[in-house]
């Protein structure tokens, strides 16, 4: 009977991702990186139970549809049993109207089931859209971080190359300075040797 329908398993145990996706994905987290880490963990956890949840939800839907069709079948059988008891035209007309209402109700149930599945798909799409928003924010942060590190690396390379050129220039200038000063040193040395040579041997 309809009153004995069990609560679908998915309503008792919602996916972890759904529980982590408020209207604003990052409202419960300090940074997009933290939200992304929680979502990644939730996705990995949900993967282990996904097939089980799909099978359970499918069985719950099929059981609900079977219960509804059983109730409608019992109503039709009751109306058919009442048919022979209706002697006057008004009673027969009312009976035919009830049978028609049952046909309309059965078609409405099928449309409601289809609409419920579409609504569930739209809700899931909305949750995935918020999850994708978190992932996009995380990727954008990674791109900005990469660009900043790349700029810092290029600046470091430029400074290193500049220091290397400055050091090479200083070494070159030092070598040129050393090459320009040996002549005076040699002249002074020669003068000292000459002065020593002219000293009389008697004084030595």
PDB file of C-alpha atoms in Angstrom:
ATOM      1  CA  UNK A   1       0.000   0.000   0.000  1.00  0.00           C
ATOM      2  CA  UNK A   2       1.060   3.620  -0.408  1.00  0.00           C
ATOM      3  CA  UNK A   3       1.336   4.133   3.309  1.00  0.00           C
ATOM      4  CA  UNK A   4       3.885   1.323   3.549  1.00  0.00           C
ATOM      5  CA  UNK A   5       6.328   2.841   1.064  1.00  0.00           C
ATOM      6  CA  UNK A   6       9.837   2.890   2.524  1.00  0.00           C
ATOM      7  CA  UNK A   7      11.855   6.072   2.584  1.00  0.00           C
ATOM      8  CA  UNK A   8      14.251   5.925  -0.368  1.00  0.00           C
ATOM      9  CA  UNK A   9      17.772   4.996   0.633  1.00  0.00           C
ATOM     10  CA  UNK A  10      19.165   8.095  -1.051  1.00  0.00           C
ATOM     11  CA  UNK A  11      17.061  10.361   1.170  1.00  0.00           C
ATOM     12  CA  UNK A  12      18.489   8.682   4.255  1.00  0.00           C
ATOM     13  CA  UNK A  13      22.093   8.708   2.982  1.00  0.00           C
ATOM     14  CA  UNK A  14      22.749  11.652   0.705  1.00  0.00           C
ATOM     15  CA  UNK A  15      26.015  11.677  -1.241  1.00  0.00           C
ATOM     16  CA  UNK A  16      28.871  13.366   0.543  1.00  0.00           C
ATOM     17  CA  UNK A  17      29.238  15.853  -2.308  1.00  0.00           C
ATOM     18  CA  UNK A  18      25.652  17.031  -1.864  1.00  0.00           C
ATOM     19  CA  UNK A  19      26.220  17.701   1.822  1.00  0.00           C
ATOM     20  CA  UNK A  20      29.280  19.826   1.010  1.00  0.00           C
ATOM     21  CA  UNK A  21      27.576  22.021  -1.583  1.00  0.00           C
ATOM     22  CA  UNK A  22      25.676  24.909   0.012  1.00  0.00           C
ATOM     23  CA  UNK A  23      24.269  27.673  -2.226  1.00  0.00           C
ATOM     24  CA  UNK A  24      27.626  29.419  -2.002  1.00  0.00           C
ATOM     25  CA  UNK A  25      30.278  26.702  -2.472  1.00  0.00           C
ATOM     26  CA  UNK A  26      33.063  28.476  -0.586  1.00  0.00           C
ATOM     27  CA  UNK A  27      30.957  29.990   2.214  1.00  0.00           C
ATOM     28  CA  UNK A  28      31.910  27.231   4.675  1.00  0.00           C
ATOM     29  CA  UNK A  29      35.609  27.196   3.757  1.00  0.00           C
ATOM     30  CA  UNK A  30      38.364  29.721   4.308  1.00  0.00           C
ATOM     31  CA  UNK A  31      39.774  29.465   0.779  1.00  0.00           C
ATOM     32  CA  UNK A  32      38.824  27.941  -2.574  1.00  0.00           C
ATOM     33  CA  UNK A  33      41.731  25.531  -2.082  1.00  0.00           C
ATOM     34  CA  UNK A  34      40.139  24.196   1.113  1.00  0.00           C
ATOM     35  CA  UNK A  35      36.762  23.846  -0.614  1.00  0.00           C
ATOM     36  CA  UNK A  36      38.404  22.010  -3.506  1.00  0.00           C
ATOM     37  CA  UNK A  37      40.216  19.627  -1.142  1.00  0.00           C
ATOM     38  CA  UNK A  38      36.943  18.795   0.647  1.00  0.00           C
ATOM     39  CA  UNK A  39      35.126  18.282  -2.659  1.00  0.00           C
ATOM     40  CA  UNK A  40      37.871  16.051  -4.032  1.00  0.00           C
ATOM     41  CA  UNK A  41      37.696  13.907  -0.907  1.00  0.00           C
ATOM     42  CA  UNK A  42      33.888  13.790  -1.118  1.00  0.00           C
ATOM     43  CA  UNK A  43      33.985  12.690  -4.768  1.00  0.00           C
ATOM     44  CA  UNK A  44      36.419   9.910  -3.929  1.00  0.00           C
ATOM     45  CA  UNK A  45      34.188   8.741  -1.078  1.00  0.00           C
ATOM     46  CA  UNK A  46      31.026   8.823  -3.222  1.00  0.00           C
ATOM     47  CA  UNK A  47      32.652   6.737  -5.944  1.00  0.00           C
ATOM     48  CA  UNK A  48      32.756   3.732  -3.605  1.00  0.00           C
ATOM     49  CA  UNK A  49      28.963   3.833  -3.013  1.00  0.00           C
ATOM     50  CA  UNK A  50      27.752   5.203  -6.361  1.00  0.00           C
ATOM     51  CA  UNK A  51      26.714   1.900  -7.948  1.00  0.00           C
ATOM     52  CA  UNK A  52      25.080   0.757  -4.717  1.00  0.00           C
ATOM     53  CA  UNK A  53      23.089   3.984  -4.419  1.00  0.00           C
ATOM     54  CA  UNK A  54      21.987   3.765  -8.066  1.00  0.00           C
ATOM     55  CA  UNK A  55      20.681   0.209  -7.591  1.00  0.00           C
ATOM     56  CA  UNK A  56      18.944   1.035  -4.315  1.00  0.00           C
ATOM     57  CA  UNK A  57      17.276   4.149  -5.744  1.00  0.00           C
ATOM     58  CA  UNK A  58      16.144   2.205  -8.809  1.00  0.00           C
ATOM     59  CA  UNK A  59      14.596  -0.509  -6.636  1.00  0.00           C
ATOM     60  CA  UNK A  60      12.887   2.143  -4.496  1.00  0.00           C
ATOM     61  CA  UNK A  61      11.430   3.832  -7.584  1.00  0.00           C
ATOM     62  CA  UNK A  62      10.235   0.538  -9.046  1.00  0.00           C
ATOM     63  CA  UNK A  63       8.652  -0.456  -5.718  1.00  0.00           C
ATOM     64  CA  UNK A  64       6.831   2.898  -5.504  1.00  0.00           C
ATOM     65  CA  UNK A  65       5.493   2.558  -9.052  1.00  0.00           C
ATOM     66  CA  UNK A  66       4.381  -1.032  -8.401  1.00  0.00           C
ATOM     67  CA  UNK A  67       2.571   0.034  -5.225  1.00  0.00           C
ATOM     68  CA  UNK A  68       0.768   2.831  -7.064  1.00  0.00           C
ATOM     69  CA  UNK A  69      -0.267   0.539  -9.907  1.00  0.00           C
ATOM     70  CA  UNK A  70      -1.461  -2.048  -7.378  1.00  0.00           C
ATOM     71  CA  UNK A  71      -3.615   0.560  -5.646  1.00  0.00           C
ATOM     72  CA  UNK A  72      -5.055   1.687  -8.980  1.00  0.00           C
ATOM     73  CA  UNK A  73      -5.748  -1.929  -9.934  1.00  0.00           C
ATOM     74  CA  UNK A  74      -7.615  -2.495  -6.694  1.00  0.00           C
ATOM     75  CA  UNK A  75      -9.704   0.612  -7.350  1.00  0.00           C
ATOM     76  CA  UNK A  76     -10.565  -0.632 -10.845  1.00  0.00           C
ATOM     77  CA  UNK A  77     -11.552  -4.042  -9.489  1.00  0.00           C
ATOM     78  CA  UNK A  78     -13.779  -2.396  -6.868  1.00  0.00           C
ATOM     79  CA  UNK A  79     -15.503  -0.308  -9.518  1.00  0.00           C
ATOM     80  CA  UNK A  80     -16.050  -3.370 -11.677  1.00  0.00           C
ATOM     81  CA  UNK A  81     -17.652  -5.159  -8.735  1.00  0.00           C
ATOM     82  CA  UNK A  82     -19.909  -2.175  -8.198  1.00  0.00           C
ATOM     83  CA  UNK A  83     -21.026  -2.233 -11.842  1.00  0.00           C
ATOM     84  CA  UNK A  84     -23.760  -4.863 -11.487  1.00  0.00           C
ATOM     85  CA  UNK A  85     -25.080  -3.072  -8.409  1.00  0.00           C
ATOM     86  CA  UNK A  86     -25.736   0.153 -10.299  1.00  0.00           C
ATOM     87  CA  UNK A  87     -29.279  -0.057 -11.596  1.00  0.00           C
ATOM     88  CA  UNK A  88     -30.112   3.540 -12.454  1.00  0.00           C
ATOM     89  CA  UNK A  89     -28.466   5.763 -15.028  1.00  0.00           C
ATOM     90  CA  UNK A  90     -26.992   8.209 -12.548  1.00  0.00           C
ATOM     91  CA  UNK A  91     -25.138   5.476 -10.721  1.00  0.00           C
ATOM     92  CA  UNK A  92     -23.776   4.039 -13.982  1.00  0.00           C
ATOM     93  CA  UNK A  93     -22.715   7.488 -15.126  1.00  0.00           C
ATOM     94  CA  UNK A  94     -20.898   8.080 -11.844  1.00  0.00           C
ATOM     95  CA  UNK A  95     -19.208   4.694 -12.141  1.00  0.00           C
ATOM     96  CA  UNK A  96     -18.014   5.475 -15.668  1.00  0.00           C
ATOM     97  CA  UNK A  97     -16.697   8.831 -14.468  1.00  0.00           C
ATOM     98  CA  UNK A  98     -14.729   7.147 -11.698  1.00  0.00           C
ATOM     99  CA  UNK A  99     -13.221   4.667 -14.148  1.00  0.00           C
ATOM    100  CA  UNK A 100     -12.228   7.535 -16.432  1.00  0.00           C
ATOM    101  CA  UNK A 101     -10.686   9.354 -13.466  1.00  0.00           C
ATOM    102  CA  UNK A 102      -8.615   6.260 -12.699  1.00  0.00           C
ATOM    103  CA  UNK A 103      -7.285   6.215 -16.269  1.00  0.00           C
ATOM    104  CA  UNK A 104      -6.368   9.908 -16.005  1.00  0.00           C
ATOM    105  CA  UNK A 105      -4.769   9.310 -12.608  1.00  0.00           C
ATOM    106  CA  UNK A 106      -2.652   6.451 -13.959  1.00  0.00           C
ATOM    107  CA  UNK A 107      -1.366   8.644 -16.804  1.00  0.00           C
ATOM    108  CA  UNK A 108      -0.713  11.484 -14.340  1.00  0.00           C
ATOM    109  CA  UNK A 109       1.328   9.155 -12.136  1.00  0.00           C
ATOM    110  CA  UNK A 110       3.521   8.223 -15.091  1.00  0.00           C
ATOM    111  CA  UNK A 111       4.037  11.892 -15.964  1.00  0.00           C
ATOM    112  CA  UNK A 112       4.790  12.718 -12.328  1.00  0.00           C
ATOM    113  CA  UNK A 113       7.403   9.944 -12.207  1.00  0.00           C
ATOM    114  CA  UNK A 114       9.079  11.247 -15.350  1.00  0.00           C
ATOM    115  CA  UNK A 115       8.964  14.843 -14.067  1.00  0.00           C
ATOM    116  CA  UNK A 116      10.427  13.747 -10.723  1.00  0.00           C
ATOM    117  CA  UNK A 117      13.368  12.082 -12.484  1.00  0.00           C
ATOM    118  CA  UNK A 118      13.964  15.216 -14.552  1.00  0.00           C
ATOM    119  CA  UNK A 119      13.770  17.379 -11.436  1.00  0.00           C
ATOM    120  CA  UNK A 120      16.271  15.131  -9.691  1.00  0.00           C
ATOM    121  CA  UNK A 121      18.590  15.412 -12.679  1.00  0.00           C
ATOM    122  CA  UNK A 122      18.304  19.220 -12.616  1.00  0.00           C
ATOM    123  CA  UNK A 123      19.064  19.297  -8.877  1.00  0.00           C
ATOM    124  CA  UNK A 124      22.088  17.101  -9.463  1.00  0.00           C
ATOM    125  CA  UNK A 125      23.189  19.380 -12.301  1.00  0.00           C
ATOM    126  CA  UNK A 126      22.895  22.387  -9.971  1.00  0.00           C
ATOM    127  CA  UNK A 127      25.061  20.641  -7.364  1.00  0.00           C
ATOM    128  CA  UNK A 128      27.632  19.689  -9.982  1.00  0.00           C
ATOM    129  CA  UNK A 129      27.592  23.254 -11.283  1.00  0.00           C
ATOM    130  CA  UNK A 130      28.525  24.540  -7.833  1.00  0.00           C
ATOM    131  CA  UNK A 131      31.220  21.872  -7.586  1.00  0.00           C
ATOM    132  CA  UNK A 132      32.537  22.926 -11.000  1.00  0.00           C
ATOM    133  CA  UNK A 133      32.573  26.545  -9.802  1.00  0.00           C
ATOM    134  CA  UNK A 134      34.802  25.548  -6.893  1.00  0.00           C
ATOM    135  CA  UNK A 135      37.105  23.649  -9.246  1.00  0.00           C
ATOM    136  CA  UNK A 136      37.288  26.573 -11.677  1.00  0.00           C
ATOM    137  CA  UNK A 137      38.187  28.926  -8.826  1.00  0.00           C
ATOM    138  CA  UNK A 138      40.882  26.517  -7.685  1.00  0.00           C
ATOM    139  CA  UNK A 139      42.305  26.238 -11.207  1.00  0.00           C
ATOM    140  CA  UNK A 140      42.297  30.029 -11.603  1.00  0.00           C
ATOM    141  CA  UNK A 141      44.170  30.374  -8.317  1.00  0.00           C
ATOM    142  CA  UNK A 142      46.694  27.794  -9.492  1.00  0.00           C
ATOM    143  CA  UNK A 143      47.167  29.678 -12.768  1.00  0.00           C
ATOM    144  CA  UNK A 144      47.725  32.975 -10.946  1.00  0.00           C
ATOM    145  CA  UNK A 145      50.155  31.278  -8.557  1.00  0.00           C
ATOM    146  CA  UNK A 146      52.011  29.739 -11.492  1.00  0.00           C
ATOM    147  CA  UNK A 147      52.220  33.070 -13.315  1.00  0.00           C
ATOM    148  CA  UNK A 148      53.502  34.790 -10.178  1.00  0.00           C
ATOM    149  CA  UNK A 149      56.148  32.123  -9.608  1.00  0.00           C
ATOM    150  CA  UNK A 150      57.128  32.241 -13.285  1.00  0.00           C
ATOM    151  CA  UNK A 151      57.566  36.026 -13.090  1.00  0.00           C
ATOM    152  CA  UNK A 152      59.657  35.671  -9.919  1.00  0.00           C
ATOM    153  CA  UNK A 153      61.775  33.004 -11.598  1.00  0.00           C
ATOM    154  CA  UNK A 154      62.359  35.181 -14.652  1.00  0.00           C
ATOM    155  CA  UNK A 155      63.323  38.103 -12.414  1.00  0.00           C
ATOM    156  CA  UNK A 156      65.733  35.866 -10.490  1.00  0.00           C
ATOM    157  CA  UNK A 157      67.303  34.670 -13.752  1.00  0.00           C
ATOM    158  CA  UNK A 158      67.696  38.262 -14.913  1.00  0.00           C
ATOM    159  CA  UNK A 159      69.404  39.248 -11.651  1.00  0.00           C
ATOM    160  CA  UNK A 160      71.714  36.246 -11.798  1.00  0.00           C
ATOM    161  CA  UNK A 161      72.689  37.027 -15.403  1.00  0.00           C
ATOM    162  CA  UNK A 162      73.258  40.679 -14.528  1.00  0.00           C
ATOM    163  CA  UNK A 163      75.468  39.767 -11.572  1.00  0.00           C
ATOM    164  CA  UNK A 164      77.390  37.350 -13.748  1.00  0.00           C
ATOM    165  CA  UNK A 165      77.998  40.044 -16.372  1.00  0.00           C
ATOM    166  CA  UNK A 166      79.056  42.523 -13.693  1.00  0.00           C
ATOM    167  CA  UNK A 167      81.509  40.008 -12.240  1.00  0.00           C
ATOM    168  CA  UNK A 168      82.966  39.218 -15.654  1.00  0.00           C
ATOM    169  CA  UNK A 169      83.303  42.938 -16.370  1.00  0.00           C
ATOM    170  CA  UNK A 170      85.062  43.503 -13.049  1.00  0.00           C
ATOM    171  CA  UNK A 171      87.454  40.620 -13.716  1.00  0.00           C
ATOM    172  CA  UNK A 172      88.216  41.954 -17.201  1.00  0.00           C
ATOM    173  CA  UNK A 173      88.887  45.432 -15.856  1.00  0.00           C
ATOM    174  CA  UNK A 174      91.170  43.969 -13.188  1.00  0.00           C
ATOM    175  CA  UNK A 175      93.168  42.053 -15.775  1.00  0.00           C
ATOM    176  CA  UNK A 176      93.523  45.180 -17.923  1.00  0.00           C
ATOM    177  CA  UNK A 177      94.704  47.154 -14.898  1.00  0.00           C
ATOM    178  CA  UNK A 178      97.325  44.526 -14.118  1.00  0.00           C
ATOM    179  CA  UNK A 179      98.553  44.591 -17.716  1.00  0.00           C
ATOM    180  CA  UNK A 180      98.952  48.386 -17.699  1.00  0.00           C
ATOM    181  CA  UNK A 181     101.144  48.619 -14.520  1.00  0.00           C
ATOM    182  CA  UNK A 182     104.095  46.121 -14.961  1.00  0.00           C
ATOM    183  CA  UNK A 183     106.357  48.630 -16.887  1.00  0.00           C
ATOM    184  CA  UNK A 184     106.881  51.076 -13.972  1.00  0.00           C
ATOM    185  CA  UNK A 185     107.620  48.174 -11.718  1.00  0.00           C
ATOM    186  CA  UNK A 186     110.314  46.890 -14.053  1.00  0.00           C
ATOM    187  CA  UNK A 187     111.958  50.356 -14.319  1.00  0.00           C
ATOM    188  CA  UNK A 188     112.161  50.685 -10.536  1.00  0.00           C
ATOM    189  CA  UNK A 189     113.735  47.262 -10.281  1.00  0.00           C
ATOM    190  CA  UNK A 190     116.315  48.162 -12.922  1.00  0.00           C
ATOM    191  CA  UNK A 191     117.258  51.358 -11.120  1.00  0.00           C
ATOM    192  CA  UNK A 192     117.804  49.422  -7.911  1.00  0.00           C
ATOM    193  CA  UNK A 193     120.089  46.969  -9.710  1.00  0.00           C
ATOM    194  CA  UNK A 194     122.073  49.807 -11.317  1.00  0.00           C
ATOM    195  CA  UNK A 195     122.552  51.605  -8.049  1.00  0.00           C
ATOM    196  CA  UNK A 196     123.829  48.455  -6.449  1.00  0.00           C
ATOM    197  CA  UNK A 197     126.256  47.848  -9.314  1.00  0.00           C
ATOM    198  CA  UNK A 198     127.921  51.262  -9.111  1.00  0.00           C
ATOM    199  CA  UNK A 199     128.842  50.933  -5.447  1.00  0.00           C
ATOM    200  CA  UNK A 200     132.592  50.475  -5.219  1.00  0.00           C
ATOM    201  CA  UNK A 201     133.764  47.072  -4.223  1.00  0.00           C
ATOM    202  CA  UNK A 202     135.971  48.647  -1.612  1.00  0.00           C
ATOM    203  CA  UNK A 203     132.902  49.768   0.281  1.00  0.00           C
ATOM    204  CA  UNK A 204     131.417  46.289   0.247  1.00  0.00           C
TER     205      UNK A 204
END
